[in-house]
Amino acid sequence: MQLIAWPEPFVRSLVDAGFRVVRHDNRDIGLSQGFEHAGTGNLVWQTIRQKLGLPVQSAYALQDMAKDSIGVLDALGIGRAHIVGASMGGMIAQRIAALAPKRTASLVSIMSSSGARGLPGPRRDVGAALLRRPAGRSEAELVAHSLGLVKLIASPAYPQDDAVVAERIRVGMRRAYRPAGMLRQMIAIGADAGREKVLPSISSPTLVLHGDADALVPMACGVDTARRIPGAQFVAIPGMGHDLPPEAQEIVLDHMIPFMQAAEAKS
C-alpha cells in the first residue's frame, strides 16, 4: 500500500500523542523506485511453488525492503524508532526488528503474519479475486475492480460507504497506479520463507494486533506471529477485517499509544 493508505486521522492521533510519524512508499509502489527491469513474474506459478515448499523466485526480498526502511531512518538521522507495519508492512517491520534490534524501540505488527508454513491463507473468494483481472483499463473500471476486492476483505462490524472507499482508491490511483509493482511485492511475500525462524530473536517490546474477521490474512497468522516472538502481546479486534475503518483505528490506537509510551519509558 502507498504511504497515503495510512489514514490522516490515525497519523494525527499519533502526532497528538507526542510521536513523530514517518511514512514512506515501499520500493516498487507509490512514488518510490520501480523495478520494471526485473519483469513482472507469474504470481500463479510462484504461488504453486510456495504451496509445494519450493523456492519462490522474486525480484527482491522483504529483507531488502526492511533495509530500505532502515535507510530512510538513516537519511532522516533517526537512531531509534517504533516500527509499525500493517499487512505486508507488518512482515517488513518484523524483518526490521530482527535485523536492527538497537534501532527498534518497539514493534507493532498489524493484520500480518509470521509466514510459517501451514497457516491458513485467504478465504477462497478473496484468493480468486486477487487473481482476477479488471474488466478494462479505464479509471472507472479499475476503481470498480479494486472496490470489489476491498469490500471482500473489509471489516464486517464497521462498514464504510462505497463512495468514500471508491474515492480513496481513486486518489491512490491518481497518485500512482503501478499494478506490476504490486505483483512483484506479492511474489516477494511468497518468497519470504523462513521468516518465522528469525522471530524468536526479536528482543524489542512487541504488540501484535489482528482482526478476527480478516478474510485476507486470517487471525491465526497474527496469533502465530505473537507466539513466536518472546514476550509479545496479542490483541484480537472483534469484527475487524483487513482494513482500518475509523472505528477500528480508534481501537488500534487505544492499544498502540500506551504500548509505545510504555516501551519508551523502559528504554
Short mmCIF file of N, CA and C in Angstrom, two decimals, residues 121-259:
data_model
loop_
_atom_site.label_atom_id
_atom_site.label_comp_id
_atom_site.label_asym_id
_atom_site.label_seq_id
_atom_site.Cartn_x
_atom_site.Cartn_y
_atom_site.Cartn_z
N GLY A 121 -4.61 -19.49 4.48
CA GLY A 121 -4.46 -18.41 3.51
C GLY A 121 -5.75 -17.64 3.36
N PRO A 122 -5.84 -16.82 2.34
CA PRO A 122 -7.06 -16.02 2.13
C PRO A 122 -8.29 -16.90 1.94
N ARG A 123 -9.44 -16.37 2.30
CA ARG A 123 -10.69 -17.06 2.02
C ARG A 123 -10.78 -17.31 0.52
N ARG A 124 -11.43 -18.38 0.13
CA ARG A 124 -11.43 -18.81 -1.28
C ARG A 124 -11.85 -17.70 -2.24
N ASP A 125 -12.92 -16.98 -1.92
CA ASP A 125 -13.38 -15.94 -2.84
C ASP A 125 -12.40 -14.77 -2.91
N VAL A 126 -11.69 -14.53 -1.81
CA VAL A 126 -10.68 -13.47 -1.80
C VAL A 126 -9.49 -13.87 -2.66
N GLY A 127 -9.06 -15.13 -2.53
CA GLY A 127 -7.96 -15.61 -3.35
C GLY A 127 -8.27 -15.52 -4.83
N ALA A 128 -9.51 -15.86 -5.19
CA ALA A 128 -9.92 -15.77 -6.60
C ALA A 128 -9.93 -14.32 -7.06
N ALA A 129 -10.39 -13.42 -6.20
CA ALA A 129 -10.46 -12.00 -6.56
C ALA A 129 -9.07 -11.41 -6.77
N LEU A 130 -8.10 -11.89 -6.00
CA LEU A 130 -6.73 -11.39 -6.14
C LEU A 130 -6.15 -11.71 -7.51
N LEU A 131 -6.60 -12.82 -8.10
CA LEU A 131 -6.07 -13.25 -9.39
C LEU A 131 -6.90 -12.74 -10.57
N ARG A 132 -8.03 -12.13 -10.27
CA ARG A 132 -8.93 -11.67 -11.33
C ARG A 132 -8.43 -10.36 -11.94
N ARG A 133 -8.58 -10.23 -13.23
CA ARG A 133 -8.16 -9.01 -13.93
C ARG A 133 -9.31 -8.00 -13.97
N PRO A 134 -9.00 -6.71 -14.02
CA PRO A 134 -10.06 -5.71 -14.18
C PRO A 134 -10.78 -5.90 -15.51
N ALA A 135 -12.03 -5.44 -15.57
CA ALA A 135 -12.82 -5.57 -16.80
C ALA A 135 -12.24 -4.74 -17.93
N GLY A 136 -11.54 -3.67 -17.60
CA GLY A 136 -10.94 -2.79 -18.60
C GLY A 136 -9.90 -1.90 -17.95
N ARG A 137 -9.41 -0.93 -18.71
CA ARG A 137 -8.32 -0.10 -18.23
C ARG A 137 -8.74 1.34 -17.93
N SER A 138 -10.01 1.64 -18.04
CA SER A 138 -10.46 2.99 -17.71
C SER A 138 -10.40 3.18 -16.19
N GLU A 139 -10.33 4.44 -15.77
CA GLU A 139 -10.27 4.70 -14.32
C GLU A 139 -11.49 4.10 -13.61
N ALA A 140 -12.66 4.27 -14.19
CA ALA A 140 -13.88 3.76 -13.56
C ALA A 140 -13.83 2.24 -13.39
N GLU A 141 -13.33 1.55 -14.42
CA GLU A 141 -13.25 0.09 -14.35
C GLU A 141 -12.21 -0.36 -13.34
N LEU A 142 -11.09 0.35 -13.27
CA LEU A 142 -10.04 0.00 -12.31
C LEU A 142 -10.50 0.24 -10.88
N VAL A 143 -11.19 1.35 -10.66
CA VAL A 143 -11.71 1.65 -9.32
C VAL A 143 -12.74 0.61 -8.92
N ALA A 144 -13.63 0.25 -9.84
CA ALA A 144 -14.66 -0.75 -9.54
C ALA A 144 -14.03 -2.09 -9.19
N HIS A 145 -12.98 -2.45 -9.91
CA HIS A 145 -12.28 -3.71 -9.65
C HIS A 145 -11.66 -3.71 -8.25
N SER A 146 -10.96 -2.64 -7.91
CA SER A 146 -10.34 -2.55 -6.59
C SER A 146 -11.38 -2.49 -5.48
N LEU A 147 -12.47 -1.77 -5.73
CA LEU A 147 -13.53 -1.66 -4.74
C LEU A 147 -14.12 -3.04 -4.43
N GLY A 148 -14.27 -3.86 -5.46
CA GLY A 148 -14.80 -5.21 -5.24
C GLY A 148 -13.94 -6.01 -4.30
N LEU A 149 -12.62 -5.92 -4.46
CA LEU A 149 -11.70 -6.63 -3.58
C LEU A 149 -11.73 -6.05 -2.18
N VAL A 150 -11.70 -4.74 -2.08
CA VAL A 150 -11.70 -4.08 -0.77
C VAL A 150 -12.95 -4.46 0.02
N LYS A 151 -14.09 -4.55 -0.65
CA LYS A 151 -15.33 -4.91 0.05
C LYS A 151 -15.28 -6.35 0.56
N LEU A 152 -14.59 -7.23 -0.15
CA LEU A 152 -14.48 -8.62 0.29
C LEU A 152 -13.68 -8.76 1.58
N ILE A 153 -12.70 -7.89 1.78
CA ILE A 153 -11.81 -8.03 2.94
C ILE A 153 -12.09 -6.99 4.02
N ALA A 154 -13.13 -6.18 3.82
CA ALA A 154 -13.43 -5.10 4.75
C ALA A 154 -13.96 -5.63 6.08
N SER A 155 -13.96 -4.76 7.08
CA SER A 155 -14.43 -5.11 8.43
C SER A 155 -15.95 -5.21 8.45
N PRO A 156 -16.50 -6.39 8.71
CA PRO A 156 -17.97 -6.52 8.71
C PRO A 156 -18.64 -5.73 9.82
N ALA A 157 -17.92 -5.51 10.93
CA ALA A 157 -18.51 -4.77 12.05
C ALA A 157 -18.49 -3.26 11.83
N TYR A 158 -17.67 -2.81 10.86
CA TYR A 158 -17.51 -1.37 10.65
C TYR A 158 -17.63 -1.03 9.17
N PRO A 159 -18.81 -1.20 8.58
CA PRO A 159 -18.98 -0.95 7.14
C PRO A 159 -18.74 0.51 6.80
N GLN A 160 -18.17 0.70 5.61
CA GLN A 160 -17.90 2.05 5.12
C GLN A 160 -18.72 2.30 3.85
N ASP A 161 -19.01 3.54 3.59
CA ASP A 161 -19.76 3.91 2.40
C ASP A 161 -18.94 3.63 1.15
N ASP A 162 -19.54 2.98 0.16
CA ASP A 162 -18.82 2.63 -1.07
C ASP A 162 -18.21 3.86 -1.73
N ALA A 163 -18.92 4.97 -1.72
CA ALA A 163 -18.44 6.18 -2.38
C ALA A 163 -17.18 6.71 -1.70
N VAL A 164 -17.13 6.60 -0.39
CA VAL A 164 -15.95 7.06 0.35
C VAL A 164 -14.75 6.19 0.03
N VAL A 165 -14.96 4.88 0.02
CA VAL A 165 -13.87 3.95 -0.28
C VAL A 165 -13.41 4.11 -1.72
N ALA A 166 -14.36 4.25 -2.65
CA ALA A 166 -14.02 4.42 -4.06
C ALA A 166 -13.19 5.69 -4.28
N GLU A 167 -13.52 6.76 -3.58
CA GLU A 167 -12.76 7.99 -3.73
C GLU A 167 -11.34 7.82 -3.20
N ARG A 168 -11.20 7.08 -2.11
CA ARG A 168 -9.87 6.82 -1.57
C ARG A 168 -9.03 6.01 -2.57
N ILE A 169 -9.66 5.03 -3.20
CA ILE A 169 -8.98 4.24 -4.23
C ILE A 169 -8.58 5.14 -5.40
N ARG A 170 -9.50 6.01 -5.80
CA ARG A 170 -9.26 6.90 -6.94
C ARG A 170 -8.08 7.84 -6.65
N VAL A 171 -8.02 8.38 -5.46
CA VAL A 171 -6.92 9.27 -5.08
C VAL A 171 -5.59 8.52 -5.15
N GLY A 172 -5.58 7.28 -4.66
CA GLY A 172 -4.36 6.48 -4.71
C GLY A 172 -3.92 6.19 -6.13
N MET A 173 -4.87 5.86 -6.99
CA MET A 173 -4.54 5.57 -8.39
C MET A 173 -4.00 6.79 -9.11
N ARG A 174 -4.58 7.95 -8.82
CA ARG A 174 -4.11 9.16 -9.49
C ARG A 174 -2.72 9.56 -9.00
N ARG A 175 -2.41 9.20 -7.78
CA ARG A 175 -1.06 9.47 -7.27
C ARG A 175 -0.05 8.54 -7.93
N ALA A 176 -0.39 7.26 -8.01
CA ALA A 176 0.50 6.28 -8.63
C ALA A 176 -0.26 4.97 -8.82
N TYR A 177 -0.40 4.54 -10.06
CA TYR A 177 -1.05 3.26 -10.35
C TYR A 177 0.02 2.33 -10.92
N ARG A 178 0.46 1.36 -10.11
CA ARG A 178 1.58 0.50 -10.50
C ARG A 178 1.26 -0.96 -10.20
N PRO A 179 0.37 -1.56 -10.98
CA PRO A 179 -0.03 -2.95 -10.72
C PRO A 179 1.11 -3.95 -10.82
N ALA A 180 2.08 -3.70 -11.72
CA ALA A 180 3.21 -4.63 -11.84
C ALA A 180 4.05 -4.62 -10.57
N GLY A 181 4.20 -3.44 -9.97
CA GLY A 181 4.94 -3.36 -8.71
C GLY A 181 4.23 -4.10 -7.60
N MET A 182 2.90 -3.98 -7.55
CA MET A 182 2.13 -4.71 -6.55
C MET A 182 2.29 -6.21 -6.74
N LEU A 183 2.33 -6.65 -7.99
CA LEU A 183 2.51 -8.07 -8.28
C LEU A 183 3.88 -8.54 -7.80
N ARG A 184 4.91 -7.76 -8.07
CA ARG A 184 6.25 -8.14 -7.60
C ARG A 184 6.30 -8.19 -6.07
N GLN A 185 5.59 -7.27 -5.42
CA GLN A 185 5.56 -7.29 -3.95
C GLN A 185 4.85 -8.54 -3.44
N MET A 186 3.76 -8.95 -4.08
CA MET A 186 3.05 -10.16 -3.67
C MET A 186 3.94 -11.39 -3.81
N ILE A 187 4.72 -11.42 -4.88
CA ILE A 187 5.64 -12.54 -5.07
C ILE A 187 6.73 -12.50 -4.01
N ALA A 188 7.19 -11.31 -3.64
CA ALA A 188 8.22 -11.18 -2.59
C ALA A 188 7.70 -11.70 -1.25
N ILE A 189 6.41 -11.49 -0.98
CA ILE A 189 5.82 -12.04 0.25
C ILE A 189 5.91 -13.56 0.23
N GLY A 190 5.54 -14.16 -0.90
CA GLY A 190 5.62 -15.61 -1.02
C GLY A 190 7.03 -16.15 -0.93
N ALA A 191 7.99 -15.33 -1.35
CA ALA A 191 9.39 -15.76 -1.35
C ALA A 191 10.04 -15.65 0.03
N ASP A 192 9.35 -14.99 0.97
CA ASP A 192 9.97 -14.74 2.28
C ASP A 192 9.83 -15.95 3.20
N ALA A 193 10.27 -17.08 2.71
CA ALA A 193 10.22 -18.31 3.51
C ALA A 193 11.25 -18.23 4.64
N GLY A 194 10.87 -18.76 5.78
CA GLY A 194 11.82 -18.82 6.90
C GLY A 194 11.77 -17.64 7.83
N ARG A 195 10.88 -16.66 7.56
CA ARG A 195 10.83 -15.51 8.47
C ARG A 195 10.46 -15.93 9.88
N GLU A 196 9.62 -16.97 9.99
CA GLU A 196 9.21 -17.41 11.33
C GLU A 196 10.40 -17.87 12.17
N LYS A 197 11.48 -18.27 11.49
CA LYS A 197 12.65 -18.76 12.23
C LYS A 197 13.44 -17.63 12.89
N VAL A 198 13.28 -16.40 12.39
CA VAL A 198 14.02 -15.28 12.99
C VAL A 198 13.19 -14.55 14.05
N LEU A 199 11.89 -14.83 14.10
CA LEU A 199 11.04 -14.11 15.05
C LEU A 199 11.45 -14.33 16.51
N PRO A 200 11.90 -15.53 16.90
CA PRO A 200 12.32 -15.70 18.29
C PRO A 200 13.51 -14.84 18.68
N SER A 201 14.23 -14.30 17.70
CA SER A 201 15.40 -13.46 18.00
C SER A 201 15.00 -12.01 18.29
N ILE A 202 13.75 -11.66 18.04
CA ILE A 202 13.31 -10.28 18.27
C ILE A 202 13.24 -10.00 19.77
N SER A 203 13.95 -8.97 20.19
CA SER A 203 14.03 -8.65 21.62
C SER A 203 13.27 -7.38 21.99
N SER A 204 12.81 -6.64 21.01
CA SER A 204 12.09 -5.39 21.28
C SER A 204 10.68 -5.69 21.78
N PRO A 205 10.11 -4.82 22.61
CA PRO A 205 8.71 -4.98 23.01
C PRO A 205 7.83 -5.07 21.76
N THR A 206 6.95 -6.04 21.74
CA THR A 206 6.17 -6.31 20.53
C THR A 206 4.68 -6.39 20.83
N LEU A 207 3.90 -5.73 19.99
CA LEU A 207 2.44 -5.77 20.06
C LEU A 207 1.92 -6.27 18.72
N VAL A 208 1.11 -7.31 18.75
CA VAL A 208 0.51 -7.87 17.54
C VAL A 208 -1.00 -7.64 17.61
N LEU A 209 -1.53 -6.95 16.61
CA LEU A 209 -2.96 -6.64 16.55
C LEU A 209 -3.57 -7.29 15.32
N HIS A 210 -4.73 -7.91 15.48
CA HIS A 210 -5.33 -8.61 14.34
C HIS A 210 -6.84 -8.65 14.49
N GLY A 211 -7.54 -8.41 13.40
CA GLY A 211 -8.99 -8.51 13.40
C GLY A 211 -9.43 -9.96 13.31
N ASP A 212 -10.50 -10.31 14.03
CA ASP A 212 -10.95 -11.70 14.00
C ASP A 212 -11.83 -12.00 12.78
N ALA A 213 -12.04 -10.99 11.92
CA ALA A 213 -12.83 -11.18 10.71
C ALA A 213 -12.00 -10.92 9.45
N ASP A 214 -10.69 -11.14 9.55
CA ASP A 214 -9.78 -10.87 8.43
C ASP A 214 -9.88 -12.00 7.41
N ALA A 215 -10.38 -11.70 6.22
CA ALA A 215 -10.56 -12.71 5.18
C ALA A 215 -9.35 -12.83 4.26
N LEU A 216 -8.39 -11.92 4.38
CA LEU A 216 -7.18 -11.97 3.56
C LEU A 216 -6.05 -12.65 4.30
N VAL A 217 -5.78 -12.19 5.51
CA VAL A 217 -4.75 -12.79 6.38
C VAL A 217 -5.47 -13.21 7.66
N PRO A 218 -5.91 -14.46 7.75
CA PRO A 218 -6.70 -14.89 8.91
C PRO A 218 -5.99 -14.65 10.25
N MET A 219 -6.78 -14.50 11.30
CA MET A 219 -6.23 -14.13 12.60
C MET A 219 -5.23 -15.15 13.12
N ALA A 220 -5.35 -16.40 12.70
CA ALA A 220 -4.38 -17.41 13.12
C ALA A 220 -2.96 -17.01 12.77
N CYS A 221 -2.80 -16.23 11.71
CA CYS A 221 -1.47 -15.77 11.30
C CYS A 221 -0.90 -14.78 12.31
N GLY A 222 -1.74 -13.92 12.85
CA GLY A 222 -1.31 -12.99 13.89
C GLY A 222 -1.02 -13.70 15.19
N VAL A 223 -1.86 -14.67 15.53
CA VAL A 223 -1.64 -15.46 16.75
C VAL A 223 -0.28 -16.15 16.67
N ASP A 224 0.03 -16.72 15.51
CA ASP A 224 1.30 -17.42 15.34
C ASP A 224 2.48 -16.46 15.44
N THR A 225 2.32 -15.26 14.90
CA THR A 225 3.38 -14.25 14.99
C THR A 225 3.70 -13.95 16.45
N ALA A 226 2.66 -13.67 17.23
CA ALA A 226 2.86 -13.33 18.65
C ALA A 226 3.46 -14.50 19.42
N ARG A 227 3.04 -15.71 19.07
CA ARG A 227 3.53 -16.91 19.76
C ARG A 227 5.03 -17.09 19.59
N ARG A 228 5.56 -16.65 18.47
CA ARG A 228 6.96 -16.88 18.15
C ARG A 228 7.90 -15.78 18.66
N ILE A 229 7.36 -14.62 19.03
CA ILE A 229 8.20 -13.51 19.49
C ILE A 229 8.16 -13.46 21.01
N PRO A 230 9.30 -13.59 21.67
CA PRO A 230 9.31 -13.62 23.13
C PRO A 230 8.63 -12.40 23.76
N GLY A 231 7.69 -12.66 24.64
CA GLY A 231 7.04 -11.58 25.38
C GLY A 231 6.04 -10.76 24.60
N ALA A 232 5.74 -11.16 23.37
CA ALA A 232 4.82 -10.36 22.54
C ALA A 232 3.41 -10.37 23.12
N GLN A 233 2.74 -9.24 23.00
CA GLN A 233 1.34 -9.13 23.40
C GLN A 233 0.47 -9.30 22.15
N PHE A 234 -0.60 -10.06 22.29
CA PHE A 234 -1.53 -10.24 21.17
C PHE A 234 -2.89 -9.68 21.54
N VAL A 235 -3.47 -8.91 20.62
CA VAL A 235 -4.80 -8.36 20.83
C VAL A 235 -5.67 -8.69 19.61
N ALA A 236 -6.76 -9.39 19.85
CA ALA A 236 -7.74 -9.66 18.81
C ALA A 236 -8.78 -8.54 18.80
N ILE A 237 -9.09 -8.04 17.62
CA ILE A 237 -10.05 -6.95 17.49
C ILE A 237 -11.33 -7.50 16.86
N PRO A 238 -12.39 -7.62 17.64
CA PRO A 238 -13.63 -8.20 17.12
C PRO A 238 -14.20 -7.41 15.94
N GLY A 239 -14.58 -8.14 14.91
CA GLY A 239 -15.25 -7.52 13.78
C GLY A 239 -14.37 -6.78 12.80
N MET A 240 -13.06 -6.73 13.06
CA MET A 240 -12.17 -6.03 12.13
C MET A 240 -11.67 -6.98 11.06
N GLY A 241 -11.70 -6.52 9.82
CA GLY A 241 -11.18 -7.29 8.72
C GLY A 241 -9.78 -6.84 8.35
N HIS A 242 -9.52 -6.75 7.03
CA HIS A 242 -8.19 -6.36 6.57
C HIS A 242 -8.22 -4.92 6.10
N ASP A 243 -8.67 -4.04 6.97
CA ASP A 243 -8.70 -2.61 6.67
C ASP A 243 -8.72 -1.84 7.98
N LEU A 244 -8.70 -0.52 7.88
CA LEU A 244 -8.69 0.32 9.08
C LEU A 244 -9.79 1.38 8.99
N PRO A 245 -11.04 0.97 9.12
CA PRO A 245 -12.11 1.97 9.17
C PRO A 245 -11.99 2.81 10.43
N PRO A 246 -12.63 3.96 10.48
CA PRO A 246 -12.46 4.87 11.62
C PRO A 246 -12.63 4.22 13.00
N GLU A 247 -13.64 3.38 13.15
CA GLU A 247 -13.88 2.75 14.45
C GLU A 247 -12.74 1.82 14.83
N ALA A 248 -12.22 1.08 13.84
CA ALA A 248 -11.10 0.18 14.11
C ALA A 248 -9.82 0.96 14.39
N GLN A 249 -9.66 2.10 13.72
CA GLN A 249 -8.49 2.95 14.00
C GLN A 249 -8.43 3.32 15.48
N GLU A 250 -9.58 3.69 16.03
CA GLU A 250 -9.62 4.10 17.44
C GLU A 250 -9.21 2.95 18.35
N ILE A 251 -9.68 1.74 18.03
CA ILE A 251 -9.33 0.58 18.85
C ILE A 251 -7.84 0.30 18.75
N VAL A 252 -7.31 0.32 17.54
CA VAL A 252 -5.88 0.08 17.34
C VAL A 252 -5.05 1.11 18.10
N LEU A 253 -5.42 2.37 17.98
CA LEU A 253 -4.68 3.44 18.67
C LEU A 253 -4.78 3.31 20.18
N ASP A 254 -5.93 2.87 20.68
CA ASP A 254 -6.09 2.71 22.13
C ASP A 254 -5.12 1.67 22.69
N HIS A 255 -4.71 0.75 21.85
CA HIS A 255 -3.71 -0.25 22.27
C HIS A 255 -2.29 0.21 21.95
N MET A 256 -2.12 0.79 20.76
CA MET A 256 -0.79 1.18 20.29
C MET A 256 -0.14 2.27 21.13
N ILE A 257 -0.87 3.33 21.37
CA ILE A 257 -0.27 4.50 22.01
C ILE A 257 0.26 4.20 23.41
N PRO A 258 -0.53 3.61 24.31
CA PRO A 258 0.03 3.31 25.63
C PRO A 258 1.14 2.27 25.57
N PHE A 259 1.04 1.34 24.62
CA PHE A 259 2.10 0.34 24.47
C PHE A 259 3.42 1.00 24.10
#
